[in-house]
Amino acid sequence: MAAPLKAVDGNADRTADLLALMSDLATRSRAAARVLALAPPEQKNRALEAMERAIRANAAAILAANAEDVAEARASGNATSSFIDRLTLTPARVEGMAEGIAVVRGIADPVGIVTESWQRPNGMTIERVRVPLGVVGVIFESRPNVAADAGVLCLKSGNAVILRGGSDSFRSCRAIHECLVQGLREAGLPEAAITLVPTRDRAAVGMMLSGLNGSIDVIVPRGGKSLVARVEQEARVPVFAHLEGVNHVYVDASADLAMAKSIVLNAKMRRTGVCGAAETLLVDRAAAGKNLKPLVEMLLEAGCEVRGDDAVQETDARVKPASEDDWDTEYLDAIIAAKVVDGVDGAIAHIQDHGSHHTDAIVSENDAAAKKFLSEVDSAIVLHNASTQFADGGEFGFGAEIGIATGRFHARGPVGAEQLTSFKYRVHGTGQTRP
């Protein structure tokens, strides 16, 4: 067994020690990726089963580590309530991690699946087959459960992964990572298959974005706008873009009001700090007289600040005027922008101008309006009569997700095990040569 990676002081300068650490980490990850690419499904599933057991057995240690992270974040005086919510683990959330691993174990192994096969006139057979990407670098901020989600999805898809969690969740991620390594060890897989960068030094992020001399094949950022902007600006390897979730719920004139109220409240207030939370409410002008005031009052009474256009402000004195910036803001807090629009066309136009291509929903009993919305809204996830908070790989049956990709290349929407594969062509001949 290889010697463990040496931790570097979180306050260390960009020294030779850090360079040596990251170089060693990259070398081990690349070697592990070669092993995982050929690992049989049964061996990977044994590791996942052991990880699930380890998470449950070490729940108390994970929660204790997380409590230290949360206490440190609170003491800083800079943490918002939504940030604390994203950082905090509870017994239910730890159990959710274990359950997610079980679901990932149960899904079909994507590696080696032949997606297409055809025969050429000369008798050759050509197959397109799924293969791992190689080494995935995941850079994330406050949500420690990302360590488990990313680790197990990469393992299932035959990829090695380098995890760089935020400094705020350092202890939590370390406790979770120890459980993942235990599972790898029990299954006889290389421990470097899932590596946690053992330093808080921000210089490590820059080294990952450089590709570590060709050792990282793709970068996945999970965090706020500033992190994603840095990744897209500095990365020298492909990126699964995960832009901010400026998500909309459009309430059509035909909507059932009770359903609309339930969906809007859940989409905004279930968890305000997740990327699937709704940030803008759009209401059809044709039924605003019936629907607008009940929706606005419901949000206000639930403790949500409402920032609206003139029509929305007229419904309740507590509504604050919306600025132009509000239509483009991901609040990740109990704040929502609200606007009256001219039907489904007005909603689509607003989303086109201000959306982030993440997740948008329509509440409507009109099939034609719903079909138009689902067809024309250019987002990774579009929903009809359902909450935007279903923007989650677990809710899609993937067990977990490594992120919500909002770009258009390779993967889009929740990135699960299948989306972490590429493909190659296998060609079977009987001695053919090209004339």
Short mmCIF file of C-alpha atoms in Angstrom, two decimals:
data_model
loop_
_atom_site.label_atom_id
_atom_site.label_comp_id
_atom_site.label_asym_id
_atom_site.label_seq_id
_atom_site.Cartn_x
_atom_site.Cartn_y
_atom_site.Cartn_z
CA MET A 1 0.00 0.00 0.00
CA ALA A 2 1.31 3.42 -0.92
CA ALA A 3 2.33 5.82 1.81
CA PRO A 4 -0.39 8.32 2.76
CA LEU A 5 -0.28 11.79 1.31
CA LYS A 6 1.37 14.27 3.62
CA ALA A 7 -0.90 17.10 4.69
CA VAL A 8 0.28 20.64 4.12
CA ASP A 9 -0.47 23.41 6.60
CA GLY A 10 -3.54 25.35 5.50
CA ASN A 11 -1.58 28.60 5.87
CA ALA A 12 1.45 27.39 3.96
CA ASP A 13 2.90 29.49 1.20
CA ARG A 14 3.11 28.11 -2.32
CA THR A 15 6.18 26.09 -1.46
CA ALA A 16 8.01 23.13 -2.87
CA ASP A 17 6.11 20.99 -0.37
CA LEU A 18 2.78 21.85 -2.02
CA LEU A 19 4.17 21.28 -5.49
CA ALA A 20 5.50 17.89 -4.43
CA LEU A 21 2.21 17.00 -2.77
CA MET A 22 0.10 17.80 -5.83
CA SER A 23 2.52 16.07 -8.19
CA ASP A 24 2.43 12.91 -6.06
CA LEU A 25 -1.36 13.10 -5.85
CA ALA A 26 -1.66 13.40 -9.64
CA THR A 27 0.65 10.46 -10.28
CA ARG A 28 -1.29 8.22 -7.93
CA SER A 29 -4.65 9.27 -9.35
CA ARG A 30 -3.59 8.56 -12.92
CA ALA A 31 -2.35 5.10 -11.92
CA ALA A 32 -5.59 4.43 -10.06
CA ALA A 33 -7.64 5.49 -13.08
CA ARG A 34 -5.97 2.80 -15.18
CA VAL A 35 -6.94 0.17 -12.61
CA LEU A 36 -10.52 1.41 -12.26
CA ALA A 37 -11.09 1.47 -16.01
CA LEU A 38 -10.70 -2.32 -16.02
CA ALA A 39 -12.27 -3.09 -12.63
CA PRO A 40 -15.28 -5.44 -12.90
CA PRO A 41 -18.67 -4.14 -11.76
CA GLU A 42 -18.75 -6.62 -8.88
CA GLN A 43 -15.54 -5.24 -7.38
CA LYS A 44 -16.71 -1.64 -7.64
CA ASN A 45 -20.03 -2.58 -6.04
CA ARG A 46 -18.21 -4.30 -3.16
CA ALA A 47 -16.40 -1.03 -2.54
CA LEU A 48 -19.66 0.92 -2.65
CA GLU A 49 -21.32 -1.48 -0.22
CA ALA A 50 -18.41 -1.09 2.18
CA MET A 51 -18.56 2.70 1.84
CA GLU A 52 -22.26 2.68 2.67
CA ARG A 53 -21.57 0.64 5.81
CA ALA A 54 -18.67 2.90 6.79
CA ILE A 55 -20.75 6.08 6.45
CA ARG A 56 -23.41 4.64 8.76
CA ALA A 57 -20.89 3.21 11.23
CA ASN A 58 -19.00 6.50 11.43
CA ALA A 59 -21.99 8.85 11.41
CA ALA A 60 -21.14 10.18 14.88
CA ALA A 61 -17.57 11.02 13.84
CA ILE A 62 -18.79 12.72 10.65
CA LEU A 63 -21.30 14.81 12.59
CA ALA A 64 -18.69 15.74 15.20
CA ALA A 65 -16.29 16.91 12.51
CA ASN A 66 -19.08 18.84 10.84
CA ALA A 67 -20.03 20.50 14.12
CA GLU A 68 -16.49 21.89 14.34
CA ASP A 69 -16.73 23.24 10.79
CA VAL A 70 -20.10 24.86 11.49
CA ALA A 71 -18.86 26.39 14.76
CA GLU A 72 -15.85 27.88 12.97
CA ALA A 73 -18.07 29.29 10.20
CA ARG A 74 -20.44 30.87 12.74
CA ALA A 75 -17.52 32.35 14.68
CA SER A 76 -16.24 34.07 11.54
CA GLY A 77 -19.31 36.30 11.58
CA ASN A 78 -19.50 36.24 7.78
CA ALA A 79 -21.65 33.17 7.21
CA THR A 80 -25.23 33.65 6.00
CA SER A 81 -28.03 31.39 7.14
CA SER A 82 -28.18 29.75 3.71
CA PHE A 83 -24.42 29.11 3.81
CA ILE A 84 -24.75 27.48 7.22
CA ASP A 85 -27.59 25.33 5.89
CA ARG A 86 -25.44 24.11 2.99
CA LEU A 87 -22.54 23.39 5.33
CA THR A 88 -24.53 21.63 8.05
CA LEU A 89 -24.90 17.87 8.19
CA THR A 90 -27.67 16.24 10.23
CA PRO A 91 -28.29 12.57 11.02
CA ALA A 92 -30.88 12.57 8.21
CA ARG A 93 -28.41 14.06 5.72
CA VAL A 94 -25.72 11.57 6.66
CA GLU A 95 -28.24 8.76 6.24
CA GLY A 96 -29.15 10.32 2.89
CA MET A 97 -25.51 10.00 1.82
CA ALA A 98 -25.55 6.30 2.71
CA GLU A 99 -28.83 5.76 0.90
CA GLY A 100 -27.46 7.56 -2.16
CA ILE A 101 -24.49 5.17 -2.24
CA ALA A 102 -26.91 2.24 -2.13
CA VAL A 103 -28.81 3.63 -5.12
CA VAL A 104 -25.59 4.19 -7.08
CA ARG A 105 -24.57 0.60 -6.32
CA GLY A 106 -27.87 -0.64 -7.70
CA ILE A 107 -27.78 1.18 -11.03
CA ALA A 108 -26.35 -0.50 -14.12
CA ASP A 109 -22.61 -0.13 -14.58
CA PRO A 110 -22.19 2.23 -17.55
CA VAL A 111 -18.66 1.12 -18.47
CA GLY A 112 -18.47 -1.24 -21.42
CA ILE A 113 -22.08 -0.75 -22.50
CA VAL A 114 -22.45 -0.90 -26.28
CA THR A 115 -24.76 1.99 -27.16
CA GLU A 116 -24.82 1.43 -30.93
CA SER A 117 -23.72 -1.29 -33.33
CA TRP A 118 -23.90 -1.52 -37.10
CA GLN A 119 -22.40 -3.47 -39.96
CA ARG A 120 -20.72 -1.91 -42.97
CA PRO A 121 -21.15 -3.23 -46.55
CA ASN A 122 -17.65 -4.70 -46.39
CA GLY A 123 -18.65 -6.92 -43.47
CA MET A 124 -16.96 -4.98 -40.68
CA THR A 125 -18.97 -4.48 -37.48
CA ILE A 126 -18.59 -1.15 -35.66
CA GLU A 127 -19.61 -0.68 -32.03
CA ARG A 128 -19.77 2.46 -29.92
CA VAL A 129 -18.93 1.56 -26.32
CA ARG A 130 -18.88 3.62 -23.13
CA VAL A 131 -15.51 4.18 -21.43
CA PRO A 132 -14.44 6.23 -18.37
CA LEU A 133 -13.21 9.79 -18.74
CA GLY A 134 -10.06 9.12 -16.68
CA VAL A 135 -9.31 11.48 -13.79
CA VAL A 136 -12.03 13.91 -12.71
CA GLY A 137 -11.15 16.96 -10.62
CA VAL A 138 -14.01 18.23 -8.46
CA ILE A 139 -13.65 21.64 -6.81
CA PHE A 140 -16.47 22.46 -4.43
CA GLU A 141 -17.25 24.81 -1.59
CA SER A 142 -19.47 24.47 1.42
CA ARG A 143 -21.49 21.28 0.87
CA PRO A 144 -19.51 18.36 2.37
CA ASN A 145 -21.89 15.73 0.97
CA VAL A 146 -20.42 16.51 -2.47
CA ALA A 147 -17.35 14.53 -1.37
CA ALA A 148 -19.45 11.37 -1.07
CA ASP A 149 -21.59 12.03 -4.16
CA ALA A 150 -18.62 12.74 -6.42
CA GLY A 151 -16.51 9.95 -5.00
CA VAL A 152 -19.04 7.17 -5.49
CA LEU A 153 -20.25 8.34 -8.91
CA CYS A 154 -16.70 8.50 -10.23
CA LEU A 155 -15.98 5.05 -8.83
CA LYS A 156 -19.11 3.57 -10.40
CA SER A 157 -18.15 5.05 -13.78
CA GLY A 158 -14.55 3.81 -13.57
CA ASN A 159 -12.96 7.22 -13.00
CA ALA A 160 -10.44 8.30 -10.41
CA VAL A 161 -11.36 11.57 -8.71
CA ILE A 162 -9.42 14.34 -7.00
CA LEU A 163 -11.62 16.20 -4.52
CA ARG A 164 -10.81 19.70 -3.38
CA GLY A 165 -13.41 20.79 -0.85
CA GLY A 166 -13.85 24.26 0.57
CA SER A 167 -11.85 25.30 3.59
CA ASP A 168 -15.11 25.72 5.51
CA SER A 169 -15.94 22.01 5.17
CA PHE A 170 -12.39 20.70 5.56
CA ARG A 171 -12.96 18.53 8.64
CA SER A 172 -16.30 17.18 7.39
CA CYS A 173 -14.85 16.18 4.03
CA ARG A 174 -11.91 14.49 5.68
CA ALA A 175 -14.22 12.37 7.86
CA ILE A 176 -16.35 11.39 4.84
CA HIS A 177 -13.28 10.66 2.74
CA GLU A 178 -11.95 8.25 5.35
CA CYS A 179 -15.14 6.21 4.92
CA LEU A 180 -14.74 6.15 1.15
CA VAL A 181 -11.12 5.03 1.42
CA GLN A 182 -12.16 2.26 3.81
CA GLY A 183 -14.52 0.95 1.14
CA LEU A 184 -11.81 1.02 -1.52
CA ARG A 185 -9.45 -0.81 0.79
CA GLU A 186 -11.97 -3.55 1.59
CA ALA A 187 -12.60 -4.16 -2.12
CA GLY A 188 -8.92 -4.25 -3.03
CA LEU A 189 -9.04 -1.12 -5.15
CA PRO A 190 -6.35 1.59 -5.05
CA GLU A 191 -6.94 4.14 -2.33
CA ALA A 192 -5.90 6.89 -4.74
CA ALA A 193 -9.08 6.20 -6.72
CA ILE A 194 -10.72 8.82 -4.48
CA THR A 195 -8.27 11.44 -3.29
CA LEU A 196 -9.00 14.41 -1.07
CA VAL A 197 -6.52 17.27 -1.41
CA PRO A 198 -5.21 17.45 2.17
CA THR A 199 -4.68 21.19 2.34
CA ARG A 200 -6.68 24.39 2.55
CA ASP A 201 -4.09 26.26 0.50
CA ARG A 202 -5.90 27.96 -2.38
CA ALA A 203 -2.85 27.49 -4.58
CA ALA A 204 -3.88 23.84 -4.90
CA VAL A 205 -6.96 24.95 -6.85
CA GLY A 206 -4.82 26.72 -9.41
CA MET A 207 -2.67 23.62 -9.83
CA MET A 208 -5.74 21.49 -10.46
CA LEU A 209 -7.04 23.98 -13.03
CA SER A 210 -3.71 23.69 -14.85
CA GLY A 211 -4.44 19.98 -15.31
CA LEU A 212 -1.49 18.81 -13.20
CA ASN A 213 0.66 18.12 -16.23
CA GLY A 214 -2.08 16.34 -18.12
CA SER A 215 -3.20 14.16 -15.21
CA ILE A 216 -6.72 15.64 -14.90
CA ASP A 217 -9.11 15.02 -17.80
CA VAL A 218 -12.09 17.16 -16.73
CA ILE A 219 -12.90 19.69 -14.00
CA VAL A 220 -16.27 19.98 -12.26
CA PRO A 221 -16.84 23.15 -10.20
CA ARG A 222 -19.50 23.06 -7.48
CA GLY A 223 -19.88 26.43 -5.85
CA GLY A 224 -20.78 30.06 -6.20
CA LYS A 225 -20.45 32.43 -9.10
CA SER A 226 -16.91 33.51 -8.20
CA LEU A 227 -15.62 29.93 -8.12
CA VAL A 228 -17.24 29.03 -11.43
CA ALA A 229 -15.91 32.22 -13.03
CA ARG A 230 -12.39 31.43 -11.86
CA VAL A 231 -12.61 27.86 -13.13
CA GLU A 232 -13.86 28.92 -16.55
CA GLN A 233 -11.18 31.58 -16.82
CA GLU A 234 -8.18 29.55 -15.64
CA ALA A 235 -8.94 25.92 -16.51
CA ARG A 236 -6.65 24.30 -19.06
CA VAL A 237 -8.80 21.17 -19.23
CA PRO A 238 -12.47 20.68 -20.19
CA VAL A 239 -15.05 21.90 -17.66
CA PHE A 240 -18.54 20.63 -16.86
CA ALA A 241 -20.00 24.10 -16.43
CA HIS A 242 -22.34 24.52 -13.48
CA LEU A 243 -23.51 28.11 -13.63
CA GLU A 244 -25.71 29.79 -11.05
CA GLY A 245 -29.31 28.66 -10.71
CA VAL A 246 -31.41 31.69 -11.63
CA ASN A 247 -34.49 29.48 -11.76
CA HIS A 248 -38.05 30.51 -12.58
CA VAL A 249 -41.55 29.30 -11.81
CA TYR A 250 -44.14 30.56 -14.29
CA VAL A 251 -47.78 30.39 -13.15
CA ASP A 252 -49.95 30.26 -16.26
CA ALA A 253 -53.50 31.68 -16.40
CA SER A 254 -54.86 28.12 -16.51
CA ALA A 255 -52.97 26.98 -13.41
CA ASP A 256 -54.77 25.41 -10.48
CA LEU A 257 -54.14 27.97 -7.73
CA ALA A 258 -53.78 25.42 -4.93
CA MET A 259 -51.21 23.52 -6.97
CA ALA A 260 -49.40 26.72 -7.90
CA LYS A 261 -49.16 27.79 -4.26
CA SER A 262 -47.79 24.41 -3.22
CA ILE A 263 -45.20 24.32 -6.02
CA VAL A 264 -44.05 27.93 -5.60
CA LEU A 265 -43.67 27.59 -1.83
CA ASN A 266 -41.69 24.37 -2.16
CA ALA A 267 -39.57 25.65 -5.03
CA LYS A 268 -38.53 28.73 -3.07
CA MET A 269 -38.61 27.77 0.60
CA ARG A 270 -37.92 24.02 0.94
CA ARG A 271 -34.19 24.76 0.96
CA THR A 272 -33.30 28.27 -0.13
CA GLY A 273 -29.57 27.60 -0.39
CA VAL A 274 -29.59 24.88 -3.05
CA CYS A 275 -29.03 25.48 -6.74
CA GLY A 276 -32.52 24.18 -7.60
CA ALA A 277 -34.29 26.84 -5.54
CA ALA A 278 -36.59 29.17 -7.47
CA GLU A 279 -35.35 32.76 -7.59
CA THR A 280 -38.03 34.39 -9.76
CA LEU A 281 -41.83 34.03 -9.85
CA LEU A 282 -43.57 34.90 -13.12
CA VAL A 283 -47.37 35.26 -13.16
CA ASP A 284 -49.58 35.40 -16.24
CA ARG A 285 -51.23 38.81 -16.54
CA ALA A 286 -54.47 37.18 -17.78
CA ALA A 287 -55.11 35.70 -14.34
CA ALA A 288 -53.04 38.01 -12.14
CA GLY A 289 -56.20 39.36 -10.53
CA LYS A 290 -56.93 35.88 -9.18
CA ASN A 291 -53.50 34.38 -8.65
CA LEU A 292 -50.99 37.11 -7.88
CA LYS A 293 -52.10 38.32 -4.44
CA PRO A 294 -52.51 34.81 -2.90
CA LEU A 295 -49.07 33.78 -4.16
CA VAL A 296 -47.36 36.93 -2.89
CA GLU A 297 -49.08 36.81 0.51
CA MET A 298 -48.19 33.15 0.91
CA LEU A 299 -44.50 33.86 0.31
CA LEU A 300 -44.45 36.85 2.64
CA GLU A 301 -46.16 34.90 5.41
CA ALA A 302 -43.59 32.11 4.98
CA GLY A 303 -40.82 34.59 5.74
CA CYS A 304 -39.75 35.21 2.16
CA GLU A 305 -38.85 38.72 1.05
CA VAL A 306 -40.59 39.59 -2.22
CA ARG A 307 -39.13 42.10 -4.66
CA GLY A 308 -41.60 42.90 -7.41
CA ASP A 309 -42.50 45.03 -10.39
CA ASP A 310 -45.23 47.68 -10.13
CA ALA A 311 -48.07 45.16 -10.44
CA VAL A 312 -46.64 42.95 -7.71
CA GLN A 313 -45.99 45.90 -5.40
CA GLU A 314 -49.65 46.89 -5.64
CA THR A 315 -50.74 43.58 -4.10
CA ASP A 316 -49.08 44.12 -0.72
CA ALA A 317 -47.29 47.03 0.97
CA ARG A 318 -44.57 44.64 2.21
CA VAL A 319 -43.33 43.99 -1.34
CA LYS A 320 -40.09 45.82 -2.12
CA PRO A 321 -39.42 47.30 -5.56
CA ALA A 322 -37.35 45.07 -7.81
CA SER A 323 -34.26 46.48 -9.48
CA GLU A 324 -32.95 45.35 -12.86
CA ASP A 325 -30.28 43.35 -11.04
CA ASP A 326 -32.91 41.32 -9.20
CA TRP A 327 -33.98 39.56 -12.39
CA ASP A 328 -30.43 38.20 -12.77
CA THR A 329 -29.72 37.30 -9.15
CA GLU A 330 -29.32 33.89 -7.54
CA TYR A 331 -30.22 34.79 -3.97
CA LEU A 332 -29.73 31.39 -2.30
CA ASP A 333 -31.78 32.94 0.49
CA ALA A 334 -35.39 33.62 1.44
CA ILE A 335 -35.76 36.29 -1.24
CA ILE A 336 -37.64 36.06 -4.54
CA ALA A 337 -38.17 38.42 -7.46
CA ALA A 338 -41.71 38.51 -8.88
CA LYS A 339 -43.09 39.85 -12.12
CA VAL A 340 -46.29 39.84 -14.18
CA VAL A 341 -45.78 38.73 -17.79
CA ASP A 342 -47.94 38.47 -20.89
CA GLY A 343 -48.66 34.77 -21.09
CA VAL A 344 -46.31 31.91 -21.87
CA ASP A 345 -44.56 33.94 -24.58
CA GLY A 346 -43.77 36.66 -22.07
CA ALA A 347 -42.47 34.10 -19.60
CA ILE A 348 -40.24 32.46 -22.21
CA ALA A 349 -38.88 35.85 -23.30
CA HIS A 350 -38.07 36.81 -19.70
CA ILE A 351 -36.32 33.50 -19.05
CA GLN A 352 -34.37 33.83 -22.28
CA ASP A 353 -33.12 37.26 -21.20
CA HIS A 354 -32.45 36.53 -17.52
CA GLY A 355 -32.23 32.76 -16.97
CA SER A 356 -29.06 30.73 -16.41
CA HIS A 357 -30.13 27.62 -18.38
CA HIS A 358 -30.39 25.63 -15.13
CA THR A 359 -33.98 24.78 -14.14
CA ASP A 360 -37.33 26.39 -14.98
CA ALA A 361 -40.92 25.31 -14.34
CA ILE A 362 -44.42 26.02 -15.62
CA VAL A 363 -47.61 25.49 -13.62
CA SER A 364 -50.42 25.07 -16.13
CA GLU A 365 -53.49 23.02 -16.99
CA ASN A 366 -53.17 24.08 -20.63
CA ASP A 367 -51.35 21.34 -22.55
CA ALA A 368 -50.48 23.65 -25.44
CA ALA A 369 -48.90 26.22 -23.12
CA ALA A 370 -46.99 23.52 -21.25
CA LYS A 371 -45.73 21.97 -24.48
CA LYS A 372 -44.58 25.36 -25.77
CA PHE A 373 -42.75 26.13 -22.51
CA LEU A 374 -41.02 22.73 -22.35
CA SER A 375 -40.01 22.99 -25.99
CA GLU A 376 -38.78 26.58 -26.11
CA VAL A 377 -37.18 27.20 -22.72
CA ASP A 378 -33.50 26.40 -23.28
CA SER A 379 -32.59 25.07 -19.83
CA ALA A 380 -30.95 21.86 -18.72
CA ILE A 381 -34.11 20.93 -16.79
CA VAL A 382 -37.65 22.08 -17.56
CA LEU A 383 -40.63 20.96 -15.51
CA HIS A 384 -44.41 20.97 -15.89
CA ASN A 385 -46.45 21.09 -12.67
CA ALA A 386 -43.53 20.20 -10.42
CA SER A 387 -41.12 22.04 -8.12
CA THR A 388 -37.72 23.21 -9.33
CA GLN A 389 -36.24 21.55 -6.24
CA PHE A 390 -36.40 18.24 -8.14
CA ALA A 391 -33.23 19.46 -9.92
CA ASP A 392 -31.20 16.78 -8.19
CA GLY A 393 -29.51 13.63 -9.42
CA GLY A 394 -30.98 11.61 -6.57
CA GLU A 395 -34.49 12.63 -7.62
CA PHE A 396 -33.69 11.56 -11.18
CA GLY A 397 -32.82 8.06 -9.97
CA PHE A 398 -29.06 8.57 -10.36
CA GLY A 399 -28.42 8.02 -6.63
CA ALA A 400 -26.39 11.21 -6.48
CA GLU A 401 -24.96 13.85 -8.75
CA ILE A 402 -21.60 15.43 -9.31
CA GLY A 403 -23.32 18.64 -10.39
CA ILE A 404 -25.94 20.14 -12.69
CA ALA A 405 -24.24 20.83 -16.02
CA THR A 406 -25.71 23.91 -17.69
CA GLY A 407 -23.54 23.80 -20.79
CA ARG A 408 -24.39 22.03 -24.03
CA PHE A 409 -21.41 19.76 -24.56
CA HIS A 410 -21.09 16.16 -23.42
CA ALA A 411 -23.36 16.30 -20.36
CA ARG A 412 -26.35 18.45 -19.43
CA GLY A 413 -28.50 18.47 -16.31
CA PRO A 414 -27.68 16.18 -13.37
CA VAL A 415 -24.30 14.56 -13.97
CA GLY A 416 -24.51 10.95 -12.80
CA ALA A 417 -22.43 7.87 -13.50
CA GLU A 418 -23.47 7.55 -17.14
CA GLN A 419 -22.62 11.19 -17.85
CA LEU A 420 -19.11 10.58 -16.47
CA THR A 421 -18.28 8.32 -19.40
CA SER A 422 -17.16 9.02 -22.93
CA PHE A 423 -17.04 6.44 -25.71
CA LYS A 424 -14.76 4.73 -28.15
CA TYR A 425 -15.38 2.69 -31.28
CA ARG A 426 -14.60 -1.02 -31.50
CA VAL A 427 -14.32 -2.37 -35.01
CA HIS A 428 -14.47 -6.10 -35.76
CA GLY A 429 -13.19 -7.31 -39.10
CA THR A 430 -12.43 -10.55 -40.89
CA GLY A 431 -9.30 -9.43 -42.72
CA GLN A 432 -10.68 -6.38 -44.57
CA THR A 433 -8.23 -3.93 -46.13
CA ARG A 434 -9.06 -0.54 -47.62
CA PRO A 435 -8.75 -0.25 -51.41
#
